Amino acid sequence: MTQHKLTDRPAWKALQAHHRKIRRTHLKRMFSQDKQRGERLVLEALGIHLDYSKNRITDETLGLLFQLAEECGLRSHIDAMFRGDKINRTENRAVLHTALRAPKGKSIVVDGHDVVPQVHAVLDKMADLAHRVRGGAWTGHTGKRIRNVINVGIGGSDLGPVMAYEALRHYSQRDMTFRFVSNVDGTDFAEAVQALDPAETLFVISSKTFTTLETMTNAHTARDWSLKGFGGDPASVAKHFVAVSTNAKEVAAFGIDTANMFEFWDWVGGRYSMDSAIGLSTMIAIGPENFHLMLAGFHAMDEHFRTAPFERNLPVLLALLTVWYTDFFDAQTVAVLPYDQYLKRLPAYLQQLTMESNGKHVTLEGAHVDYNTSPIYWGEPGTNGQHSFYQLIHQGTRLIPCDFIAFGQTLNPLGRHHDILLANVFAQSEALAFGKTPKQVEAEGTPEWLVPHRVFEGNRPSNTIMIKRLTPETLGMLIALYEHSVFTQGAIWNIDSFDQWGVELGKALAQKIVPEIESTKEPKLKHDSSTNNLIRLARHLKQ
Ligand code: F6P
């Protein structure tokens, strides 16, 4: 079968021509020509309000973007994912994070097995542990109640749990402490166990492969720290360590009873795993009922993505706008700006989701792409970012599409705080879109020499996502919205969004360098001169 090159598709060519036509059109003009634009270019679904009117698009742009999605076979890509086809071609795996939130009774067959009953069996086992830990029935080796839970993992085995814990902290059991250790830098572990009593501490070792260098190093350090608290009694491990993994053999080799192992499967990608047993720490924190509400939110967005026509489909729309800026305006980044302190780890979470998925340079067929793939996602919660990097978004030389995320109701009503917070979100997107002309600046009595400095060109695009309230359910919807947006982008770019070969080379080289740094004898170094020199310096600085 001949694969059409993306850049040869009629819709792509039409978008290029269309871009040349409208690339200088100012949002101010678009709004003045269409008085209803702010009400019209809005998509409301599942209680999520997406205002996309402040994008540099016309109805023609949207039509062409939807046509591009059709030409790229987006619908059949979606169906293939939900059906469990092995769409992760380079790893020959199905991609079924959607099965993790499928309700009981649904059937999704992978390699001849219905996976939904397995998913629910693990969820039930997690709920049993969560209830026992939260209620105090699961006690430590000395009979003390567990007060502290430490998740040890990295990448998808850390970012999802820590993001979800922070996002849903309001719903968490407040008399317990939750910490997350990811970095192989010993400081991360040392600080995480500060002032904690091993007799009250449960470690959740989370690793899909159970071979990741950082996690295994931290897990061994955790075991040493824990054992020390019990005079080295190995029987204590069963009470203070549980594992989340696909690799029962390695879990047993580490010394964790596989009865205390929570399973997941190779059809769950690391960065798509927060709904699997990798969410165990989240479930202990917020309780099984809330965890199930979160899954219901994910599932609702899955169903919306699977069934809604593209024109009314939140993830599809978000993705196509990203393609528009990335490939036609040559925008390099997307800023994600949640106006909610609880979402402070969302940008970090999205960085793995988006960039590990779509940071690819070849197509599914292995040909080098001749268009941009994933933009760089970054961000910070508002209003903090306003007092640091927003300057560049407003007046810098780069085009940075922004996603503003805000909630109608706060979980912490305190005087005027929330009204002020929301006023800031709306003010930012308004300022970015419409700016301030030299005339307006002059009219304020600004001296002539200062005018250029105070001008805001505007025409800087943004989406505003508004949701009534941050709950486990709406968090689930929000994350699934981005997951499926990433999927859609990958389908347009014709890349494998589910492998991550780009992380391998550094891992392999590190394994080689560790013994060179640790060796008591001077090692024979065979790297380039810079790397050799740095290794020698590190050895010297150790003394
Ligand atoms: O190095 C990248 C990666 O493979 C991620 O994709 C993954 O989420 C992370 O490492 C952790 O892997 P594991 O869960 O197997 O320890």
Tab-separated table of N, CA and C in Angstrom, residues 50-178:
chain	number	residue	atom	x	y	z
A	50	LEU	N	-14.760	24.971	25.981
A	50	LEU	CA	-13.529	25.353	25.275
A	50	LEU	C	-13.824	26.577	24.417
A	51	ASP	N	-13.209	27.684	24.783
A	51	ASP	CA	-13.322	28.899	23.975
A	51	ASP	C	-12.096	28.935	23.057
A	52	TYR	N	-12.318	28.699	21.774
A	52	TYR	CA	-11.189	28.720	20.833
A	52	TYR	C	-11.284	29.900	19.876
A	53	SER	N	-12.103	30.901	20.287
A	53	SER	CA	-12.310	32.046	19.396
A	53	SER	C	-11.062	32.913	19.252
A	54	LYS	N	-10.165	32.858	20.252
A	54	LYS	CA	-8.976	33.729	20.187
A	54	LYS	C	-7.826	33.010	19.481
A	55	ASN	N	-8.184	32.198	18.498
A	55	ASN	CA	-7.171	31.573	17.650
A	55	ASN	C	-7.160	32.243	16.288
A	56	ARG	N	-6.011	32.176	15.628
A	56	ARG	CA	-5.875	32.838	14.322
A	56	ARG	C	-6.428	31.925	13.232
A	57	ILE	N	-7.730	31.784	13.284
A	57	ILE	CA	-8.414	30.876	12.362
A	57	ILE	C	-9.689	31.531	11.839
A	58	THR	N	-10.120	31.044	10.684
A	58	THR	CA	-11.428	31.420	10.165
A	58	THR	C	-12.225	30.126	9.980
A	59	ASP	N	-13.434	30.264	9.536
A	59	ASP	CA	-14.227	29.050	9.270
A	59	ASP	C	-13.540	28.201	8.207
A	60	GLU	N	-12.886	28.886	7.271
A	60	GLU	CA	-12.188	28.143	6.215
A	60	GLU	C	-11.029	27.332	6.805
A	61	THR	N	-10.301	27.954	7.757
A	61	THR	CA	-9.194	27.214	8.402
A	61	THR	C	-9.735	25.935	9.022
A	62	LEU	N	-10.830	26.104	9.764
A	62	LEU	CA	-11.379	24.935	10.468
A	62	LEU	C	-11.795	23.864	9.469
A	63	GLY	N	-12.462	24.290	8.413
A	63	GLY	CA	-12.914	23.335	7.403
A	63	GLY	C	-11.738	22.549	6.833
A	64	LEU	N	-10.650	23.268	6.551
A	64	LEU	CA	-9.478	22.593	5.967
A	64	LEU	C	-8.806	21.662	6.970
A	65	LEU	N	-8.780	22.093	8.228
A	65	LEU	CA	-8.178	21.229	9.251
A	65	LEU	C	-8.993	19.941	9.416
A	66	PHE	N	-10.319	20.081	9.405
A	66	PHE	CA	-11.153	18.870	9.507
A	66	PHE	C	-10.962	17.986	8.266
A	67	GLN	N	-10.805	18.642	7.129
A	67	GLN	CA	-10.554	17.871	5.904
A	67	GLN	C	-9.226	17.114	6.010
A	68	LEU	N	-8.230	17.775	6.600
A	68	LEU	CA	-6.937	17.110	6.786
A	68	LEU	C	-7.099	15.874	7.673
A	69	ALA	N	-7.892	16.029	8.736
A	69	ALA	CA	-8.121	14.883	9.635
A	69	ALA	C	-8.759	13.724	8.875
A	70	GLU	N	-9.717	14.067	8.018
A	70	GLU	CA	-10.377	13.019	7.212
A	70	GLU	C	-9.369	12.370	6.274
A	71	GLU	N	-8.601	13.195	5.585
A	71	GLU	CA	-7.642	12.651	4.610
A	71	GLU	C	-6.598	11.754	5.284
A	72	CYS	N	-6.294	12.076	6.539
A	72	CYS	CA	-5.295	11.263	7.266
A	72	CYS	C	-5.922	10.025	7.891
A	73	GLY	N	-7.201	9.829	7.682
A	73	GLY	CA	-7.864	8.624	8.194
A	73	GLY	C	-8.011	8.623	9.703
A	74	LEU	N	-8.218	9.810	10.291
A	74	LEU	CA	-8.292	9.881	11.757
A	74	LEU	C	-9.339	8.937	12.326
A	75	ARG	N	-10.490	8.890	11.677
A	75	ARG	CA	-11.567	8.033	12.201
A	75	ARG	C	-11.104	6.578	12.309
A	76	SER	N	-10.440	6.074	11.282
A	76	SER	CA	-10.025	4.663	11.359
A	76	SER	C	-8.882	4.484	12.349
A	77	HIS	N	-8.053	5.507	12.528
A	77	HIS	CA	-7.014	5.431	13.575
A	77	HIS	C	-7.667	5.302	14.950
A	78	ILE	N	-8.708	6.118	15.174
A	78	ILE	CA	-9.390	6.089	16.479
A	78	ILE	C	-9.982	4.699	16.707
A	79	ASP	N	-10.678	4.207	15.690
A	79	ASP	CA	-11.317	2.893	15.838
A	79	ASP	C	-10.271	1.812	16.115
A	80	ALA	N	-9.143	1.915	15.434
A	80	ALA	CA	-8.090	0.890	15.619
A	80	ALA	C	-7.558	0.908	17.053
A	81	MET	N	-7.388	2.102	17.604
A	81	MET	CA	-6.887	2.165	18.986
A	81	MET	C	-7.896	1.534	19.946
A	82	PHE	N	-9.164	1.958	19.842
A	82	PHE	CA	-10.171	1.465	20.789
A	82	PHE	C	-10.408	-0.042	20.634
A	83	ARG	N	-10.202	-0.551	19.425
A	83	ARG	CA	-10.416	-1.977	19.163
A	83	ARG	C	-9.286	-2.828	19.722
A	84	GLY	N	-8.137	-2.197	19.990
A	84	GLY	CA	-7.005	-2.968	20.507
A	84	GLY	C	-6.063	-3.454	19.420
A	85	ASP	N	-6.119	-2.836	18.236
A	85	ASP	CA	-5.143	-3.181	17.189
A	85	ASP	C	-3.740	-2.799	17.670
A	86	LYS	N	-2.749	-3.476	17.129
A	86	LYS	CA	-1.375	-3.193	17.568
A	86	LYS	C	-0.853	-1.942	16.860
A	87	ILE	N	-1.355	-0.803	17.292
A	87	ILE	CA	-1.001	0.444	16.601
A	87	ILE	C	0.371	0.970	17.033
A	88	ASN	N	0.893	0.461	18.134
A	88	ASN	CA	2.283	0.783	18.480
A	88	ASN	C	3.139	-0.201	17.692
A	89	ARG	N	3.407	0.210	16.439
A	89	ARG	CA	3.987	-0.748	15.499
A	89	ARG	C	5.411	-1.136	15.854
A	90	THR	N	6.215	-0.159	16.289
A	90	THR	CA	7.639	-0.498	16.497
A	90	THR	C	7.828	-1.391	17.706
A	91	GLU	N	6.836	-1.465	18.580
A	91	GLU	CA	6.924	-2.386	19.724
A	91	GLU	C	5.895	-3.516	19.597
A	92	ASN	N	5.165	-3.510	18.483
A	92	ASN	CA	4.152	-4.526	18.199
A	92	ASN	C	3.176	-4.689	19.370
A	93	ARG	N	2.636	-3.567	19.843
A	93	ARG	CA	1.742	-3.597	20.998
A	93	ARG	C	0.430	-2.864	20.731
A	94	ALA	N	-0.608	-3.366	21.374
A	94	ALA	CA	-1.862	-2.610	21.398
A	94	ALA	C	-1.679	-1.407	22.324
A	95	VAL	N	-2.547	-0.445	22.182
A	95	VAL	CA	-2.483	0.793	22.973
A	95	VAL	C	-3.846	0.960	23.622
A	96	LEU	N	-3.964	0.459	24.838
A	96	LEU	CA	-5.323	0.340	25.375
A	96	LEU	C	-5.519	0.988	26.727
A	97	HIS	N	-4.902	2.160	26.925
A	97	HIS	CA	-5.167	2.830	28.209
A	97	HIS	C	-6.668	3.088	28.377
A	98	THR	N	-7.395	3.148	27.242
A	98	THR	CA	-8.847	3.357	27.358
A	98	THR	C	-9.526	2.162	28.046
A	99	ALA	N	-8.902	0.972	27.956
A	99	ALA	CA	-9.489	-0.205	28.627
A	99	ALA	C	-9.366	-0.090	30.141
A	100	LEU	N	-8.412	0.722	30.606
A	100	LEU	CA	-8.210	0.862	32.062
A	100	LEU	C	-9.410	1.535	32.721
A	101	ARG	N	-10.147	2.272	31.925
A	101	ARG	CA	-11.311	2.970	32.497
A	101	ARG	C	-12.618	2.483	31.876
A	102	ALA	N	-12.561	1.342	31.219
A	102	ALA	CA	-13.798	0.781	30.651
A	102	ALA	C	-14.646	0.234	31.790
A	103	PRO	N	-15.948	0.501	31.788
A	103	PRO	CA	-16.770	0.000	32.896
A	103	PRO	C	-16.874	-1.519	32.881
A	104	LYS	N	-17.139	-2.067	34.057
A	104	LYS	CA	-17.346	-3.520	34.179
A	104	LYS	C	-18.389	-3.959	33.162
A	105	GLY	N	-18.195	-5.115	32.565
A	105	GLY	CA	-19.212	-5.614	31.647
A	105	GLY	C	-18.877	-5.336	30.205
A	106	LYS	N	-18.009	-4.344	29.964
A	106	LYS	CA	-17.575	-4.083	28.584
A	106	LYS	C	-16.582	-5.166	28.176
A	107	SER	N	-16.406	-5.395	26.901
A	107	SER	CA	-15.450	-6.424	26.512
A	107	SER	C	-14.455	-5.843	25.504
A	108	ILE	N	-13.179	-5.969	25.818
A	108	ILE	CA	-12.130	-5.548	24.876
A	108	ILE	C	-11.134	-6.696	24.794
A	109	VAL	N	-10.993	-7.241	23.597
A	109	VAL	CA	-10.210	-8.470	23.452
A	109	VAL	C	-8.818	-8.159	22.891
A	110	VAL	N	-7.810	-8.600	23.629
A	110	VAL	CA	-6.420	-8.476	23.155
A	110	VAL	C	-5.831	-9.872	23.114
A	111	ASP	N	-5.277	-10.242	21.976
A	111	ASP	CA	-4.693	-11.585	21.796
A	111	ASP	C	-5.620	-12.687	22.329
A	112	GLY	N	-6.894	-12.576	22.023
A	112	GLY	CA	-7.863	-13.606	22.388
A	112	GLY	C	-8.395	-13.523	23.813
A	113	HIS	N	-7.920	-12.526	24.624
A	113	HIS	CA	-8.412	-12.419	26.006
A	113	HIS	C	-9.164	-11.116	26.210
A	114	ASP	N	-10.283	-11.230	26.914
A	114	ASP	CA	-11.008	-10.021	27.300
A	114	ASP	C	-10.245	-9.385	28.465
A	115	VAL	N	-9.744	-8.170	28.264
A	115	VAL	CA	-8.888	-7.565	29.297
A	115	VAL	C	-9.686	-6.840	30.385
A	116	VAL	N	-10.955	-6.550	30.128
A	116	VAL	CA	-11.714	-5.729	31.092
A	116	VAL	C	-11.858	-6.430	32.455
A	117	PRO	N	-12.173	-7.745	32.491
A	117	PRO	CA	-12.235	-8.395	33.812
A	117	PRO	C	-10.899	-8.331	34.569
A	118	GLN	N	-9.775	-8.441	33.841
A	118	GLN	CA	-8.454	-8.342	34.495
A	118	GLN	C	-8.273	-6.961	35.112
A	119	VAL	N	-8.659	-5.963	34.346
A	119	VAL	CA	-8.525	-4.573	34.817
A	119	VAL	C	-9.292	-4.405	36.123
A	120	HIS	N	-10.517	-4.916	36.144
A	120	HIS	CA	-11.348	-4.721	37.341
A	120	HIS	C	-10.875	-5.576	38.510
A	121	ALA	N	-10.280	-6.730	38.207
A	121	ALA	CA	-9.737	-7.550	39.310
A	121	ALA	C	-8.607	-6.783	39.998
A	122	VAL	N	-7.751	-6.128	39.201
A	122	VAL	CA	-6.642	-5.361	39.813
A	122	VAL	C	-7.191	-4.139	40.555
A	123	LEU	N	-8.178	-3.487	39.968
A	123	LEU	CA	-8.773	-2.323	40.656
A	123	LEU	C	-9.356	-2.751	42.011
A	124	ASP	N	-9.977	-3.920	42.035
A	124	ASP	CA	-10.555	-4.401	43.300
A	124	ASP	C	-9.458	-4.706	44.320
A	125	LYS	N	-8.378	-5.295	43.825
A	125	LYS	CA	-7.261	-5.613	44.731
A	125	LYS	C	-6.632	-4.317	45.270
A	126	MET	N	-6.527	-3.319	44.401
A	126	MET	CA	-6.002	-2.012	44.840
A	126	MET	C	-6.930	-1.401	45.895
A	127	ALA	N	-8.234	-1.506	45.635
A	127	ALA	CA	-9.210	-0.906	46.565
A	127	ALA	C	-9.120	-1.578	47.933
A	128	ASP	N	-8.903	-2.884	47.908
A	128	ASP	CA	-8.787	-3.613	49.168
A	128	ASP	C	-7.593	-3.083	49.971
A	129	LEU	N	-6.442	-2.944	49.301
A	129	LEU	CA	-5.256	-2.418	49.994
A	129	LEU	C	-5.512	-0.985	50.461
A	130	ALA	N	-6.078	-0.173	49.556
A	130	ALA	CA	-6.308	1.238	49.895
A	130	ALA	C	-7.200	1.358	51.127
A	131	HIS	N	-8.273	0.576	51.155
A	131	HIS	CA	-9.165	0.627	52.323
A	131	HIS	C	-8.410	0.237	53.590
A	132	ARG	N	-7.596	-0.823	53.481
A	132	ARG	CA	-6.907	-1.294	54.677
A	132	ARG	C	-5.863	-0.294	55.163
A	133	VAL	N	-5.156	0.324	54.237
A	133	VAL	CA	-4.141	1.304	54.655
A	133	VAL	C	-4.827	2.547	55.222
A	134	ARG	N	-5.821	3.045	54.511
A	134	ARG	CA	-6.508	4.270	54.959
A	134	ARG	C	-7.218	4.058	56.296
A	135	GLY	N	-7.780	2.855	56.478
A	135	GLY	CA	-8.545	2.593	57.705
A	135	GLY	C	-7.685	2.114	58.864
A	136	GLY	N	-6.419	1.819	58.591
A	136	GLY	CA	-5.526	1.396	59.675
A	136	GLY	C	-5.486	-0.113	59.880
A	137	ALA	N	-6.200	-0.876	59.046
A	137	ALA	CA	-6.186	-2.330	59.217
A	137	ALA	C	-4.861	-2.930	58.735
A	138	TRP	N	-4.247	-2.292	57.747
A	138	TRP	CA	-2.911	-2.723	57.288
A	138	TRP	C	-1.906	-2.048	58.209
A	139	THR	N	-1.254	-2.833	59.045
A	139	THR	CA	-0.283	-2.238	59.957
A	139	THR	C	1.121	-2.610	59.519
A	140	GLY	N	2.088	-1.867	60.016
A	140	GLY	CA	3.483	-2.132	59.700
A	140	GLY	C	4.017	-3.300	60.511
A	141	HIS	N	5.291	-3.551	60.371
A	141	HIS	CA	5.942	-4.711	60.995
A	141	HIS	C	5.826	-4.699	62.524
A	142	THR	N	5.796	-3.513	63.109
A	142	THR	CA	5.719	-3.444	64.579
A	142	THR	C	4.281	-3.240	65.045
A	143	GLY	N	3.343	-3.298	64.117
A	143	GLY	CA	1.933	-3.141	64.501
A	143	GLY	C	1.444	-1.703	64.443
A	144	LYS	N	2.355	-0.784	64.084
A	144	LYS	CA	1.934	0.623	63.988
A	144	LYS	C	1.143	0.850	62.700
A	145	ARG	N	0.273	1.812	62.744
A	145	ARG	CA	-0.515	2.184	61.569
A	145	ARG	C	0.370	2.860	60.499
A	146	ILE	N	0.063	2.633	59.234
A	146	ILE	CA	0.818	3.304	58.151
A	146	ILE	C	0.336	4.752	58.046
A	147	ARG	N	1.293	5.656	58.168
A	147	ARG	CA	0.969	7.097	58.064
A	147	ARG	C	1.558	7.712	56.799
A	148	ASN	N	2.580	7.056	56.279
A	148	ASN	CA	3.293	7.646	55.136
A	148	ASN	C	3.330	6.669	53.967
A	149	VAL	N	3.042	7.190	52.797
A	149	VAL	CA	3.144	6.372	51.589
A	149	VAL	C	4.134	7.060	50.657
A	150	ILE	N	5.141	6.305	50.216
A	150	ILE	CA	6.129	6.894	49.301
A	150	ILE	C	6.111	6.111	48.000
A	151	ASN	N	5.761	6.798	46.935
A	151	ASN	CA	5.815	6.164	45.613
A	151	ASN	C	7.228	6.334	45.054
A	152	VAL	N	7.822	5.216	44.660
A	152	VAL	CA	9.146	5.255	44.048
A	152	VAL	C	8.975	4.856	42.584
A	153	GLY	N	9.265	5.759	41.689
A	153	GLY	CA	9.104	5.478	40.255
A	153	GLY	C	9.629	6.674	39.482
A	154	ILE	N	9.672	6.560	38.175
A	154	ILE	CA	10.144	7.710	37.376
A	154	ILE	C	9.364	7.743	36.068
A	155	GLY	N	9.366	8.891	35.395
A	155	GLY	CA	8.625	9.018	34.136
A	155	GLY	C	7.151	8.773	34.406
A	156	GLY	N	6.543	7.935	33.581
A	156	GLY	CA	5.118	7.656	33.742
A	156	GLY	C	4.782	6.986	35.065
A	157	SER	N	5.770	6.405	35.708
A	157	SER	CA	5.514	5.745	36.988
A	157	SER	C	5.661	6.714	38.157
A	158	ASP	N	5.852	7.975	37.827
A	158	ASP	CA	5.957	9.028	38.855
A	158	ASP	C	5.079	10.226	38.514
A	159	LEU	N	5.192	10.698	37.261
A	159	LEU	CA	4.557	11.979	36.917
A	159	LEU	C	3.039	11.935	37.049
A	160	GLY	N	2.425	10.811	36.643
A	160	GLY	CA	0.973	10.668	36.798
A	160	GLY	C	0.586	10.670	38.268
A	161	PRO	N	1.195	9.759	39.068
A	161	PRO	CA	0.861	9.746	40.493
A	161	PRO	C	1.081	11.088	41.191
A	162	VAL	N	2.196	11.740	40.944
A	162	VAL	CA	2.449	12.985	41.681
A	162	VAL	C	1.504	14.093	41.201
A	163	MET	N	1.279	14.142	39.883
A	163	MET	CA	0.348	15.159	39.361
A	163	MET	C	-1.046	14.945	39.953
A	164	ALA	N	-1.512	13.680	39.930
A	164	ALA	CA	-2.875	13.402	40.401
A	164	ALA	C	-2.990	13.649	41.905
A	165	TYR	N	-1.943	13.293	42.655
A	165	TYR	CA	-1.992	13.546	44.100
A	165	TYR	C	-2.109	15.045	44.365
A	166	GLU	N	-1.255	15.812	43.701
A	166	GLU	CA	-1.305	17.277	43.916
A	166	GLU	C	-2.652	17.838	43.453
A	167	ALA	N	-3.127	17.364	42.304
A	167	ALA	CA	-4.375	17.900	41.753
A	167	ALA	C	-5.557	17.590	42.667
A	168	LEU	N	-5.509	16.418	43.309
A	168	LEU	CA	-6.667	15.974	44.088
A	168	LEU	C	-6.384	15.979	45.590
A	169	ARG	N	-5.386	16.722	45.979
A	169	ARG	CA	-5.002	16.814	47.389
A	169	ARG	C	-6.196	17.196	48.273
A	170	HIS	N	-7.058	18.027	47.729
A	170	HIS	CA	-8.248	18.464	48.473
A	170	HIS	C	-9.094	17.267	48.914
A	171	TYR	N	-9.044	16.195	48.116
A	171	TYR	CA	-9.882	15.016	48.388
A	171	TYR	C	-9.095	13.934	49.140
A	172	SER	N	-7.862	14.253	49.522
A	172	SER	CA	-6.991	13.208	50.077
A	172	SER	C	-7.172	13.058	51.579
A	173	GLN	N	-6.704	11.909	52.058
A	173	GLN	CA	-6.774	11.655	53.502
A	173	GLN	C	-5.693	12.505	54.177
A	174	ARG	N	-6.133	13.497	54.921
A	174	ARG	CA	-5.204	14.516	55.395
A	174	ARG	C	-4.312	14.070	56.550
A	175	ASP	N	-4.662	12.964	57.210
A	175	ASP	CA	-3.769	12.548	58.292
A	175	ASP	C	-2.668	11.612	57.790
A	176	MET	N	-2.559	11.511	56.481
A	176	MET	CA	-1.465	10.714	55.914
A	176	MET	C	-0.547	11.613	55.087
A	177	THR	N	0.703	11.157	54.969
A	177	THR	CA	1.687	11.909	54.186
A	177	THR	C	2.004	11.123	52.915
A	178	PHE	N	2.019	11.827	51.785
A	178	PHE	CA	2.343	11.181	50.506
A	178	PHE	C	3.565	11.859	49.911
